[in-house]
Amino acid sequence: QVHLQQWGAGLLKPSETLSLTCAVYGGSFSGYYWSWIRQPPGKGLEWIGEITRSGNTNYNPSLMGRVAISGDTSKNQFSLHLNFVTAADTAVYYCARMNYYDHYGSLHWYFDFWGRGTPVTVSS
Amino acid sequence: QSVLTQPPSASGTPGQRVTISCSGSSSNIGNNYAYWYQQLPGTAPKLLIYTNDQRPSGVPDRFSGSKSGTSASLAISGLRSEDEAEYFCASWDVSLPSWVFGGGTMLTVL
């Protein structure tokens, strides 16, 4: 069974960098895409971005310029870095594996396993 | 506000059938698949339905999904106390472009 274990600093000051890591246990790392998703208090989920099987990254346009996702295939881990955080970045951050459905050769990716979430608070 | 619209709450008694709706637009559900997740308090979200109506192995057939136009629905039949959780929908939005989610529906089993 796939298990995602995530960790990182839970309390940051404004303008600092948020750094989280997600380790993958019980499954292949290189065969999937990997994403980060967050949920601010009292609000809905927001997709942050993904790293693909080939190491390419795609980000939510609303966070472009502040976000970077990287992967380490030797450790079966991937990481999130978000620069210049503000109170608006306070949220529970989830890592997730992306699997695909093959529809006549067209691949449709979706989140199939999630981590338990890491609460991050930005406060001066 | 969330791009996909869900009712904030739903309820039912054991054994009943409950339906949760997810309303989107032509740039997401209307032209892409819908997905459903269940989240019990303090746990990781769990995939219930993928590509509109497919169940991953291990998900009981009491859970079913459907899509019509720009809306999707999750139906839970034979409601059980352990179904009490938050349910949220997701889809890819081609206009943003980004994954978008519903605000979540808290299901209470009375």
mmCIF file of N, CA and C in Angstrom, chain A residues 37 39 44-47 50 59-61 94 98 101 103 108-112 114-116, chain B residues 2 33 35 37 39 42-47 50-51 88 92 96-99 101-103:
data_model
loop_
_atom_site.group_PDB
_atom_site.id
_atom_site.type_symbol
_atom_site.label_atom_id
_atom_site.label_comp_id
_atom_site.label_asym_id
_atom_site.label_seq_id
_atom_site.Cartn_x
_atom_site.Cartn_y
_atom_site.Cartn_z
ATOM 1 N N ILE A 37 -0.871 20.343 -2.743
ATOM 2 C CA ILE A 37 -2.191 20.970 -2.661
ATOM 3 C C ILE A 37 -2.298 21.586 -1.269
ATOM 4 N N GLN A 39 -4.889 23.857 1.736
ATOM 5 C CA GLN A 39 -6.226 24.267 2.141
ATOM 6 C C GLN A 39 -6.123 25.304 3.257
ATOM 7 N N GLY A 44 -11.538 26.342 0.585
ATOM 8 C CA GLY A 44 -11.419 25.130 -0.206
ATOM 9 C C GLY A 44 -9.983 24.799 -0.563
ATOM 10 N N LEU A 45 -9.818 23.674 -1.222
ATOM 11 C CA LEU A 45 -8.493 23.210 -1.629
ATOM 12 C C LEU A 45 -7.966 24.017 -2.806
ATOM 13 N N GLU A 46 -6.665 24.193 -2.845
ATOM 14 C CA GLU A 46 -5.995 24.899 -3.942
ATOM 15 C C GLU A 46 -4.800 24.078 -4.405
ATOM 16 N N TRP A 47 -4.779 23.761 -5.693
ATOM 17 C CA TRP A 47 -3.648 23.034 -6.264
ATOM 18 C C TRP A 47 -2.464 23.983 -6.382
ATOM 19 N N GLU A 50 2.818 20.534 -9.688
ATOM 20 C CA GLU A 50 3.173 19.128 -9.853
ATOM 21 C C GLU A 50 4.549 18.994 -10.463
ATOM 22 N N TYR A 59 2.840 24.697 -12.510
ATOM 23 C CA TYR A 59 2.395 25.375 -11.302
ATOM 24 C C TYR A 59 1.069 26.097 -11.521
ATOM 25 N N ASN A 60 0.369 26.296 -10.409
ATOM 26 C CA ASN A 60 -0.821 27.137 -10.437
ATOM 27 C C ASN A 60 -0.379 28.554 -10.815
ATOM 28 N N PRO A 61 -0.989 29.122 -11.845
ATOM 29 C CA PRO A 61 -0.576 30.471 -12.270
ATOM 30 C C PRO A 61 -0.614 31.499 -11.137
ATOM 31 N N TYR A 94 -0.857 19.533 1.605
ATOM 32 C CA TYR A 94 -0.906 18.099 1.332
ATOM 33 C C TYR A 94 0.001 17.750 0.149
ATOM 34 N N MET A 98 -0.063 11.311 -8.252
ATOM 35 C CA MET A 98 -0.964 11.396 -9.394
ATOM 36 C C MET A 98 -0.814 10.156 -10.255
ATOM 37 N N TYR A 101 -5.345 7.632 -16.023
ATOM 38 C CA TYR A 101 -6.320 6.778 -16.709
ATOM 39 C C TYR A 101 -6.025 6.907 -18.194
ATOM 40 N N HIS A 103 -7.172 6.668 -21.719
ATOM 41 C CA HIS A 103 -8.394 6.648 -22.542
ATOM 42 C C HIS A 103 -7.973 6.665 -24.007
ATOM 43 N N HIS A 108 -5.044 10.717 -18.622
ATOM 44 C CA HIS A 108 -5.741 11.679 -17.763
ATOM 45 C C HIS A 108 -5.248 11.452 -16.332
ATOM 46 N N TRP A 109 -4.510 12.439 -15.818
ATOM 47 C CA TRP A 109 -3.891 12.306 -14.503
ATOM 48 C C TRP A 109 -4.844 12.775 -13.412
ATOM 49 N N TYR A 110 -4.748 12.119 -12.258
ATOM 50 C CA TYR A 110 -5.588 12.489 -11.122
ATOM 51 C C TYR A 110 -4.871 12.086 -9.835
ATOM 52 N N PHE A 111 -5.317 12.673 -8.706
ATOM 53 C CA PHE A 111 -4.718 12.393 -7.402
ATOM 54 C C PHE A 111 -5.308 11.098 -6.852
ATOM 55 N N ASP A 112 -4.450 10.106 -6.571
ATOM 56 C CA ASP A 112 -5.017 8.879 -6.020
ATOM 57 C C ASP A 112 -4.585 8.596 -4.580
ATOM 58 N N TRP A 114 -2.947 10.550 -1.007
ATOM 59 C CA TRP A 114 -2.602 11.817 -0.381
ATOM 60 C C TRP A 114 -1.853 11.586 0.923
ATOM 61 N N GLY A 115 -1.016 12.543 1.294
ATOM 62 C CA GLY A 115 -0.441 12.573 2.622
ATOM 63 C C GLY A 115 -1.465 13.110 3.616
ATOM 64 N N ARG A 116 -1.126 13.066 4.894
ATOM 65 C CA ARG A 116 -2.063 13.476 5.929
ATOM 66 C C ARG A 116 -2.137 14.976 6.119
ATOM 67 N N SER B 2 -14.650 28.595 -3.923
ATOM 68 C CA SER B 2 -14.196 27.496 -4.754
ATOM 69 C C SER B 2 -14.786 27.595 -6.150
ATOM 70 N N TYR B 33 -12.930 15.208 -16.796
ATOM 71 C CA TYR B 33 -13.473 14.254 -15.850
ATOM 72 C C TYR B 33 -13.656 14.886 -14.473
ATOM 73 N N TYR B 35 -13.771 13.966 -10.231
ATOM 74 C CA TYR B 35 -13.211 13.040 -9.261
ATOM 75 C C TYR B 35 -13.808 13.359 -7.895
ATOM 76 N N TYR B 37 -13.496 12.645 -3.533
ATOM 77 C CA TYR B 37 -12.642 12.237 -2.432
ATOM 78 C C TYR B 37 -13.432 12.283 -1.132
ATOM 79 N N GLN B 39 -12.862 12.563 3.071
ATOM 80 C CA GLN B 39 -11.869 12.882 4.103
ATOM 81 C C GLN B 39 -12.493 12.751 5.478
ATOM 82 N N GLY B 42 -8.979 14.423 10.471
ATOM 83 C CA GLY B 42 -7.602 14.130 10.844
ATOM 84 C C GLY B 42 -6.900 13.118 9.970
ATOM 85 N N THR B 43 -7.513 12.752 8.842
ATOM 86 C CA THR B 43 -6.888 11.759 7.968
ATOM 87 C C THR B 43 -6.654 12.337 6.582
ATOM 88 N N ALA B 44 -5.895 11.617 5.787
ATOM 89 C CA ALA B 44 -5.639 12.035 4.418
ATOM 90 C C ALA B 44 -6.873 11.821 3.558
ATOM 91 N N PRO B 45 -7.114 12.691 2.593
ATOM 92 C CA PRO B 45 -8.214 12.449 1.653
ATOM 93 C C PRO B 45 -8.039 11.103 0.956
ATOM 94 N N LYS B 46 -9.155 10.445 0.685
ATOM 95 C CA LYS B 46 -9.142 9.130 0.041
ATOM 96 C C LYS B 46 -9.926 9.201 -1.267
ATOM 97 N N LEU B 47 -9.346 8.670 -2.343
ATOM 98 C CA LEU B 47 -10.016 8.672 -3.639
ATOM 99 C C LEU B 47 -11.218 7.723 -3.623
ATOM 100 N N TYR B 50 -12.988 8.043 -9.714
ATOM 101 C CA TYR B 50 -12.147 8.709 -10.704
ATOM 102 C C TYR B 50 -12.804 8.632 -12.073
ATOM 103 N N THR B 51 -12.443 9.531 -12.939
ATOM 104 C CA THR B 51 -13.015 9.645 -14.279
ATOM 105 C C THR B 51 -14.526 9.487 -14.283
ATOM 106 N N PHE B 88 -15.351 15.923 -1.228
ATOM 107 C CA PHE B 88 -15.106 17.014 -2.159
ATOM 108 C C PHE B 88 -14.816 16.505 -3.567
ATOM 109 N N TRP B 92 -10.054 19.189 -13.709
ATOM 110 C CA TRP B 92 -9.037 20.051 -14.320
ATOM 111 C C TRP B 92 -9.745 21.175 -15.078
ATOM 112 N N LEU B 96 -7.704 28.024 -16.726
ATOM 113 C CA LEU B 96 -6.863 28.675 -15.705
ATOM 114 C C LEU B 96 -5.363 28.634 -16.036
ATOM 115 N N PRO B 97 -4.732 27.556 -16.416
ATOM 116 C CA PRO B 97 -5.103 26.147 -16.248
ATOM 117 C C PRO B 97 -4.651 25.623 -14.896
ATOM 118 N N SER B 98 -5.523 24.888 -14.251
ATOM 119 C CA SER B 98 -5.192 24.398 -12.911
ATOM 120 C C SER B 98 -6.242 23.362 -12.492
ATOM 121 N N TRP B 99 -5.872 22.543 -11.548
ATOM 122 C CA TRP B 99 -6.864 21.704 -10.889
ATOM 123 C C TRP B 99 -7.749 22.614 -10.041
ATOM 124 N N PHE B 101 -11.213 22.574 -7.190
ATOM 125 C CA PHE B 101 -11.898 21.720 -6.242
ATOM 126 C C PHE B 101 -13.210 22.346 -5.789
ATOM 127 N N GLY B 102 -14.091 21.495 -5.288
ATOM 128 C CA GLY B 102 -15.281 21.983 -4.618
ATOM 129 C C GLY B 102 -14.940 22.364 -3.187
ATOM 130 N N GLY B 103 -15.828 23.113 -2.551
ATOM 131 C CA GLY B 103 -15.592 23.561 -1.189
ATOM 132 C C GLY B 103 -15.785 22.482 -0.138
#
